[in-house]
Amino acid sequence: MFTIGDPLIILAQQLINGLILGSIYGLIAIGYTMVYGIIGMINFAHGEIYMISSYLFAIFLALVGLFGVSSVPVALLITLVVTLVITGLYGFSVERIAYRPLRGSSRLAPLISAIGMSLVLQNFVLLSQGANTQIFPSIYEGVLRWSMGSKDNFVQITYIQAMIIGVTVVSMIALNILINHTPLGRACRATQQDRTMANLMGINTDRVISLTFVIGAAMAAVAGMLITFNFKSFDFFIGFVAGIKAFTAAVLGGIGSIPGAMLGGIILGLAESLFAGLVNTDYKDVFAFGLLVTVLVFRPTGILGQPEVEKI
Amino acid sequence: MEIDFIIFNIPVIILEQGALAAGFLASLFYIRALDLRAYGEMIKDAAIVGAIAMVLFVPIVGLVLKDRSLVFQIERSLMLVGAVAVGRLHISGAVRARVGIRILWRLALVGISETFAFFFFPEPQRNLIVLVVLVVLAIVFALEALLRSGEKLDSIGSKIMGAWPAVISRAKGRQGYLMFFLVGLLVLLPFEPFINSENPFITDYHLGTLTQTLIYILLAMGLNIVVGLAGLLDLGFVAFYAVGAYGYALITLHLGEFGIGFWWALPITASLAAFAGCMLGFPVLRMHGDYLAIVTLGFGEIIRILLVNMIDFTNGPNGMSAPRPTLMGLEFTRRAKEGGVPLHEYFDIPYDATYRYVFIYLVALALALAAIFVFRRLREMPIGRAWEALREDETASKALGINHTTVKLSAFTLGAAFAGVGGVLFAANEGFISPSSFTFVESAIILSIVVLGGMGSITGVIIAAAILTLLPELFRDLQQYRMLGFGLAMVFIMIWRPGGLIKVRRRAFVRRDSARGASNPALGEAD
């Protein structure tokens, strides 16, 4: 890492770190925001889905290795596809088991069920995989450095961090095409606007809701794989804090809006990194939660959100 | 507490074999009652669920990561998949079957769970699982009998349960005596070791556990105000519990020299926690359900992070010691601190460590009873009615002139005060506190007590607190499955019995005595 160096270098480095952290938050936040947009509830189990995807990624990479696939890109590609599919299936199952039977009940019921589901997923992984921190192998090591003046003053970005930004951009483009330019996406948007009406127009809204959960879980899986790649360690508890942070990002950007989720994620990531780098590392989570409360009090609709009009 | 497995083995085996036979019998009834297409649908459903379960469970359960390599435990995951598929079959069977057969299906579940446990778990845990299933089933049966006592049932089940309504109605008339008897029993319970001093049935450890249960009842009553009555989902309730515990430790540490001990700390800390509740209440006033839940969750985390990081003040992750309570200035230690007098010297009796446990137990019992009393009264008071109105429909209640600011704030404040008292008791009972006691898991436990017991209910919450805290103590071998069980219970209670174990019936105005033509309407009974 950078050693000495003037504040400007530290600032630049923290901005890069924040951007990477923010991309991850943004990817997870998409799951929250899409689900909230369509059925108006917080999927508390979403953070755990992200955690499970980390495990799936490491497990399948090891499995592919055991089957004798020696080429790293091929192994990664296979693992990527399998992890995406299975994580999507987790999202689907969570919705089927815990949320669908509760549609149309009181507001509190799906929330409590969601918290229960999050406890279940967390402890399910804890019991099957153990509590110890898992180590992920190092692949694609290397850094890009920009020296500033002297040799010791530099800003760096690892290959993996560059990849995180690249993959995030690609997934956002893919999601954008899916939502705005396909019949499936049109059904999604119609359901978000008015579920009853969409149903009357012949859209299978149950299927759209399932699809939303699958897309959200897939995005969380992308985030989970990237973060595993980057930090090379994970445990069963990573979903909890990541979940709250990503929710903060979704609220910050305006819940219900997909570009807002990404924007909120990046803003939160930058703010948190700057706070950690320039003020205090111990209280960075406190800062993030404080930001959440501030946004909810002063601008509950977030940056890009539509004001919610309550009809009586 | 250890259970003698050899004694338990024989009845367990008889029960499980009986259950399997009953299940078989049920399926015979069942095939006759259904046409084949329904049967095929059930199997198809189960097959699909099994296939999905296979994809979900084989990687996580069957392939265990260890040192960057994999340990294969495929058998374990396939057992789980099988259990899920069979469970699905049973659920669709039970949903379609008539009530009498449904009961037999449930018995079959015991058999299935035993078979499942047989392959999945080692010797001692195996029997425990069957035992837990049996206990849960017994509770479900008893409650069903209770709840359906008025309804007419059309099958074998009704004949078995036919005797119940009479028992219930007789018990209802004597509720007062029953309560008196129960409370008396609870008060006398801790003195058992003194009477039966050679071979006491109740040990210090039991008393400590029971005290913890009472603390949970107290906490659950507090959360019941916020979640059950006011309908505000508070996921950071543990923060106030922490404020109570740390408040007590800090106050006695810094102000102990001015003679502030347990009894002074109790009201001071309760007010501190209430103040914290009020402070949290302000920013969240305008938020509804989901936002509120996540903000309170964040608040709970903030408090925990502060406790960990403010090392000068709270001693960080190493925790703090908390003094034991005193009785009128008398201490429960062998030797008193300077200036103090130990209880046994004052009364000139031999020292016994049990005194302290008995005392804390009785204090906790008194406070828990007080909490129940206060909760009962609050529910009947105008403020309680306002909370419930707010829960049912915020807009309508505002239109009727309810000031939602004060109503919401009072719910938070009072709930937090309960938690503060619980925190003081916890610190005094344990003698040591650290931030690791106040994680989100603790909030989740208290919430699941309230949800399982029935939001707004008193009896249900007490029963749930007793079940959720004592059951894991009885079955220590299964303790690691505790949170998994709580989570599953929360999901399935919401789906199948959203009112909790004991549902609060809506109060309604009914004429108590129409024959005499009395026109004064009286409130219908709640739980």
PDB file of N, CA and C in Angstrom, chain A residues 53-110:
ATOM      1  N   SER A  53     -23.473 -16.566  -2.072  1.00  0.00           N
ATOM      2  CA  SER A  53     -22.812 -16.589  -3.381  1.00  0.00           C
ATOM      3  C   SER A  53     -21.290 -16.649  -3.226  1.00  0.00           C
ATOM      4  N   SER A  54     -20.757 -16.012  -2.172  1.00  0.00           N
ATOM      5  CA  SER A  54     -19.314 -16.103  -1.922  1.00  0.00           C
ATOM      6  C   SER A  54     -18.914 -17.553  -1.698  1.00  0.00           C
ATOM      7  N   TYR A  55     -19.705 -18.240  -0.874  1.00  0.00           N
ATOM      8  CA  TYR A  55     -19.407 -19.643  -0.595  1.00  0.00           C
ATOM      9  C   TYR A  55     -19.502 -20.480  -1.866  1.00  0.00           C
ATOM     10  N   LEU A  56     -20.595 -20.257  -2.617  1.00  0.00           N
ATOM     11  CA  LEU A  56     -20.784 -21.055  -3.832  1.00  0.00           C
ATOM     12  C   LEU A  56     -19.611 -20.861  -4.785  1.00  0.00           C
ATOM     13  N   PHE A  57     -19.159 -19.622  -4.895  1.00  0.00           N
ATOM     14  CA  PHE A  57     -18.064 -19.310  -5.804  1.00  0.00           C
ATOM     15  C   PHE A  57     -16.810 -20.092  -5.414  1.00  0.00           C
ATOM     16  N   ALA A  58     -16.464 -20.035  -4.136  1.00  0.00           N
ATOM     17  CA  ALA A  58     -15.255 -20.736  -3.678  1.00  0.00           C
ATOM     18  C   ALA A  58     -15.416 -22.246  -3.822  1.00  0.00           C
ATOM     19  N   ILE A  59     -16.607 -22.742  -3.489  1.00  0.00           N
ATOM     20  CA  ILE A  59     -16.833 -24.189  -3.560  1.00  0.00           C
ATOM     21  C   ILE A  59     -16.713 -24.678  -5.000  1.00  0.00           C
ATOM     22  N   PHE A  60     -17.362 -23.979  -5.915  1.00  0.00           N
ATOM     23  CA  PHE A  60     -17.337 -24.462  -7.295  1.00  0.00           C
ATOM     24  C   PHE A  60     -15.976 -24.285  -7.947  1.00  0.00           C
ATOM     25  N   LEU A  61     -15.265 -23.245  -7.543  1.00  0.00           N
ATOM     26  CA  LEU A  61     -13.923 -23.092  -8.091  1.00  0.00           C
ATOM     27  C   LEU A  61     -13.050 -24.273  -7.659  1.00  0.00           C
ATOM     28  N   ALA A  62     -13.192 -24.657  -6.392  1.00  0.00           N
ATOM     29  CA  ALA A  62     -12.435 -25.809  -5.896  1.00  0.00           C
ATOM     30  C   ALA A  62     -12.873 -27.080  -6.604  1.00  0.00           C
ATOM     31  N   LEU A  63     -14.192 -27.211  -6.822  1.00  0.00           N
ATOM     32  CA  LEU A  63     -14.728 -28.418  -7.459  1.00  0.00           C
ATOM     33  C   LEU A  63     -14.240 -28.526  -8.897  1.00  0.00           C
ATOM     34  N   VAL A  64     -14.292 -27.405  -9.615  1.00  0.00           N
ATOM     35  CA  VAL A  64     -13.833 -27.392 -11.008  1.00  0.00           C
ATOM     36  C   VAL A  64     -12.363 -27.778 -11.058  1.00  0.00           C
ATOM     37  N   GLY A  65     -11.600 -27.286 -10.073  1.00  0.00           N
ATOM     38  CA  GLY A  65     -10.183 -27.652  -9.985  1.00  0.00           C
ATOM     39  C   GLY A  65     -10.014 -29.153  -9.794  1.00  0.00           C
ATOM     40  N   LEU A  66     -10.854 -29.742  -8.957  1.00  0.00           N
ATOM     41  CA  LEU A  66     -10.769 -31.182  -8.702  1.00  0.00           C
ATOM     42  C   LEU A  66     -11.101 -31.990  -9.949  1.00  0.00           C
ATOM     43  N   PHE A  67     -11.977 -31.433 -10.794  1.00  0.00           N
ATOM     44  CA  PHE A  67     -12.317 -32.148 -12.022  1.00  0.00           C
ATOM     45  C   PHE A  67     -11.231 -32.016 -13.080  1.00  0.00           C
ATOM     46  N   GLY A  68     -10.185 -31.292 -12.757  1.00  0.00           N
ATOM     47  CA  GLY A  68      -9.042 -31.247 -13.639  1.00  0.00           C
ATOM     48  C   GLY A  68      -9.078 -30.175 -14.702  1.00  0.00           C
ATOM     49  N   VAL A  69      -9.864 -29.120 -14.468  1.00  0.00           N
ATOM     50  CA  VAL A  69      -9.826 -27.999 -15.403  1.00  0.00           C
ATOM     51  C   VAL A  69      -8.652 -27.126 -14.991  1.00  0.00           C
ATOM     52  N   SER A  70      -7.619 -27.090 -15.797  1.00  0.00           N
ATOM     53  CA  SER A  70      -6.411 -26.400 -15.355  1.00  0.00           C
ATOM     54  C   SER A  70      -6.367 -24.962 -15.839  1.00  0.00           C
ATOM     55  N   SER A  71      -7.079 -24.670 -16.922  1.00  0.00           N
ATOM     56  CA  SER A  71      -7.045 -23.302 -17.442  1.00  0.00           C
ATOM     57  C   SER A  71      -7.861 -22.383 -16.544  1.00  0.00           C
ATOM     58  N   VAL A  72      -7.212 -21.348 -16.027  1.00  0.00           N
ATOM     59  CA  VAL A  72      -7.890 -20.470 -15.061  1.00  0.00           C
ATOM     60  C   VAL A  72      -9.109 -19.765 -15.659  1.00  0.00           C
ATOM     61  N   PRO A  73      -9.001 -19.171 -16.865  1.00  0.00           N
ATOM     62  CA  PRO A  73     -10.194 -18.483 -17.385  1.00  0.00           C
ATOM     63  C   PRO A  73     -11.378 -19.419 -17.583  1.00  0.00           C
ATOM     64  N   VAL A  74     -11.126 -20.631 -18.081  1.00  0.00           N
ATOM     65  CA  VAL A  74     -12.233 -21.580 -18.295  1.00  0.00           C
ATOM     66  C   VAL A  74     -12.875 -21.928 -16.956  1.00  0.00           C
ATOM     67  N   ALA A  75     -12.030 -22.228 -15.969  1.00  0.00           N
ATOM     68  CA  ALA A  75     -12.544 -22.574 -14.647  1.00  0.00           C
ATOM     69  C   ALA A  75     -13.385 -21.438 -14.088  1.00  0.00           C
ATOM     70  N   LEU A  76     -12.877 -20.215 -14.236  1.00  0.00           N
ATOM     71  CA  LEU A  76     -13.615 -19.061 -13.712  1.00  0.00           C
ATOM     72  C   LEU A  76     -14.954 -18.907 -14.410  1.00  0.00           C
ATOM     73  N   LEU A  77     -14.948 -19.107 -15.730  1.00  0.00           N
ATOM     74  CA  LEU A  77     -16.178 -18.931 -16.495  1.00  0.00           C
ATOM     75  C   LEU A  77     -17.240 -19.930 -16.049  1.00  0.00           C
ATOM     76  N   ILE A  78     -16.821 -21.209 -15.931  1.00  0.00           N
ATOM     77  CA  ILE A  78     -17.773 -22.238 -15.499  1.00  0.00           C
ATOM     78  C   ILE A  78     -18.329 -21.881 -14.117  1.00  0.00           C
ATOM     79  N   THR A  79     -17.400 -21.543 -13.209  1.00  0.00           N
ATOM     80  CA  THR A  79     -17.813 -21.219 -11.841  1.00  0.00           C
ATOM     81  C   THR A  79     -18.771 -20.045 -11.820  1.00  0.00           C
ATOM     82  N   LEU A  80     -18.439 -19.043 -12.623  1.00  0.00           N
ATOM     83  CA  LEU A  80     -19.274 -17.844 -12.678  1.00  0.00           C
ATOM     84  C   LEU A  80     -20.703 -18.196 -13.058  1.00  0.00           C
ATOM     85  N   VAL A  81     -20.854 -18.979 -14.134  1.00  0.00           N
ATOM     86  CA  VAL A  81     -22.203 -19.309 -14.624  1.00  0.00           C
ATOM     87  C   VAL A  81     -22.953 -20.120 -13.579  1.00  0.00           C
ATOM     88  N   VAL A  82     -22.290 -21.167 -13.033  1.00  0.00           N
ATOM     89  CA  VAL A  82     -22.964 -22.034 -12.068  1.00  0.00           C
ATOM     90  C   VAL A  82     -23.367 -21.233 -10.828  1.00  0.00           C
ATOM     91  N   THR A  83     -22.475 -20.384 -10.343  1.00  0.00           N
ATOM     92  CA  THR A  83     -22.787 -19.592  -9.151  1.00  0.00           C
ATOM     93  C   THR A  83     -23.960 -18.660  -9.400  1.00  0.00           C
ATOM     94  N   LEU A  84     -23.954 -18.019 -10.577  1.00  0.00           N
ATOM     95  CA  LEU A  84     -25.069 -17.120 -10.890  1.00  0.00           C
ATOM     96  C   LEU A  84     -26.386 -17.867 -10.866  1.00  0.00           C
ATOM     97  N   VAL A  85     -26.398 -19.049 -11.508  1.00  0.00           N
ATOM     98  CA  VAL A  85     -27.651 -19.804 -11.615  1.00  0.00           C
ATOM     99  C   VAL A  85     -28.127 -20.230 -10.221  1.00  0.00           C
ATOM    100  N   ILE A  86     -27.220 -20.795  -9.425  1.00  0.00           N
ATOM    101  CA  ILE A  86     -27.657 -21.323  -8.126  1.00  0.00           C
ATOM    102  C   ILE A  86     -28.046 -20.193  -7.185  1.00  0.00           C
ATOM    103  N   THR A  87     -27.307 -19.093  -7.214  1.00  0.00           N
ATOM    104  CA  THR A  87     -27.697 -17.967  -6.358  1.00  0.00           C
ATOM    105  C   THR A  87     -29.064 -17.445  -6.772  1.00  0.00           C
ATOM    106  N   GLY A  88     -29.285 -17.386  -8.094  1.00  0.00           N
ATOM    107  CA  GLY A  88     -30.604 -16.986  -8.574  1.00  0.00           C
ATOM    108  C   GLY A  88     -31.685 -17.894  -8.031  1.00  0.00           C
ATOM    109  N   LEU A  89     -31.378 -19.189  -8.001  1.00  0.00           N
ATOM    110  CA  LEU A  89     -32.338 -20.163  -7.489  1.00  0.00           C
ATOM    111  C   LEU A  89     -32.588 -19.936  -5.999  1.00  0.00           C
ATOM    112  N   TYR A  90     -31.550 -19.535  -5.281  1.00  0.00           N
ATOM    113  CA  TYR A  90     -31.734 -19.201  -3.862  1.00  0.00           C
ATOM    114  C   TYR A  90     -32.710 -18.029  -3.720  1.00  0.00           C
ATOM    115  N   GLY A  91     -32.503 -16.999  -4.542  1.00  0.00           N
ATOM    116  CA  GLY A  91     -33.407 -15.850  -4.495  1.00  0.00           C
ATOM    117  C   GLY A  91     -34.833 -16.272  -4.766  1.00  0.00           C
ATOM    118  N   PHE A  92     -35.007 -17.105  -5.793  1.00  0.00           N
ATOM    119  CA  PHE A  92     -36.320 -17.614  -6.174  1.00  0.00           C
ATOM    120  C   PHE A  92     -36.959 -18.375  -5.013  1.00  0.00           C
ATOM    121  N   SER A  93     -36.174 -19.277  -4.403  1.00  0.00           N
ATOM    122  CA  SER A  93     -36.727 -20.114  -3.340  1.00  0.00           C
ATOM    123  C   SER A  93     -37.127 -19.290  -2.124  1.00  0.00           C
ATOM    124  N   VAL A  94     -36.281 -18.311  -1.789  1.00  0.00           N
ATOM    125  CA  VAL A  94     -36.607 -17.467  -0.631  1.00  0.00           C
ATOM    126  C   VAL A  94     -37.956 -16.797  -0.847  1.00  0.00           C
ATOM    127  N   GLU A  95     -38.163 -16.299  -2.067  1.00  0.00           N
ATOM    128  CA  GLU A  95     -39.430 -15.628  -2.336  1.00  0.00           C
ATOM    129  C   GLU A  95     -40.594 -16.614  -2.237  1.00  0.00           C
ATOM    130  N   ARG A  96     -40.398 -17.794  -2.808  1.00  0.00           N
ATOM    131  CA  ARG A  96     -41.484 -18.781  -2.806  1.00  0.00           C
ATOM    132  C   ARG A  96     -41.846 -19.223  -1.402  1.00  0.00           C
ATOM    133  N   ILE A  97     -40.823 -19.457  -0.571  1.00  0.00           N
ATOM    134  CA  ILE A  97     -41.089 -20.002   0.761  1.00  0.00           C
ATOM    135  C   ILE A  97     -41.580 -18.920   1.710  1.00  0.00           C
ATOM    136  N   ALA A  98     -40.860 -17.804   1.749  1.00  0.00           N
ATOM    137  CA  ALA A  98     -41.088 -16.872   2.852  1.00  0.00           C
ATOM    138  C   ALA A  98     -41.985 -15.693   2.501  1.00  0.00           C
ATOM    139  N   TYR A  99     -42.051 -15.310   1.230  1.00  0.00           N
ATOM    140  CA  TYR A  99     -42.792 -14.080   0.926  1.00  0.00           C
ATOM    141  C   TYR A  99     -44.106 -14.310   0.188  1.00  0.00           C
ATOM    142  N   ARG A 100     -44.111 -15.244  -0.759  1.00  0.00           N
ATOM    143  CA  ARG A 100     -45.324 -15.381  -1.559  1.00  0.00           C
ATOM    144  C   ARG A 100     -46.563 -15.748  -0.734  1.00  0.00           C
ATOM    145  N   PRO A 101     -46.421 -16.673   0.234  1.00  0.00           N
ATOM    146  CA  PRO A 101     -47.637 -16.995   1.000  1.00  0.00           C
ATOM    147  C   PRO A 101     -48.158 -15.814   1.814  1.00  0.00           C
ATOM    148  N   LEU A 102     -47.322 -14.795   1.980  1.00  0.00           N
ATOM    149  CA  LEU A 102     -47.712 -13.685   2.850  1.00  0.00           C
ATOM    150  C   LEU A 102     -48.178 -12.467   2.070  1.00  0.00           C
ATOM    151  N   ARG A 103     -48.273 -12.612   0.750  1.00  0.00           N
ATOM    152  CA  ARG A 103     -48.696 -11.459  -0.020  1.00  0.00           C
ATOM    153  C   ARG A 103     -50.135 -11.124   0.359  1.00  0.00           C
ATOM    154  N   GLY A 104     -50.388  -9.868   0.627  1.00  0.00           N
ATOM    155  CA  GLY A 104     -51.746  -9.479   0.977  1.00  0.00           C
ATOM    156  C   GLY A 104     -52.031  -9.574   2.460  1.00  0.00           C
ATOM    157  N   SER A 105     -51.053  -9.988   3.265  1.00  0.00           N
ATOM    158  CA  SER A 105     -51.285  -9.961   4.712  1.00  0.00           C
ATOM    159  C   SER A 105     -50.810  -8.621   5.258  1.00  0.00           C
ATOM    160  N   SER A 106     -50.706  -8.523   6.581  1.00  0.00           N
ATOM    161  CA  SER A 106     -50.346  -7.240   7.175  1.00  0.00           C
ATOM    162  C   SER A 106     -48.931  -6.845   6.760  1.00  0.00           C
ATOM    163  N   ARG A 107     -48.582  -5.594   7.008  1.00  0.00           N
ATOM    164  CA  ARG A 107     -47.264  -5.104   6.592  1.00  0.00           C
ATOM    165  C   ARG A 107     -46.144  -5.746   7.384  1.00  0.00           C
ATOM    166  N   LEU A 108     -46.433  -6.068   8.635  1.00  0.00           N
ATOM    167  CA  LEU A 108     -45.405  -6.571   9.527  1.00  0.00           C
ATOM    168  C   LEU A 108     -45.020  -8.013   9.195  1.00  0.00           C
ATOM    169  N   ALA A 109     -46.000  -8.791   8.708  1.00  0.00           N
ATOM    170  CA  ALA A 109     -45.768 -10.228   8.528  1.00  0.00           C
ATOM    171  C   ALA A 109     -44.607 -10.552   7.593  1.00  0.00           C
ATOM    172  N   PRO A 110     -44.572  -9.986   6.356  1.00  0.00           N
ATOM    173  CA  PRO A 110     -43.440 -10.329   5.485  1.00  0.00           C
ATOM    174  C   PRO A 110     -42.103  -9.862   6.037  1.00  0.00           C
TER     175      PRO A 110
END
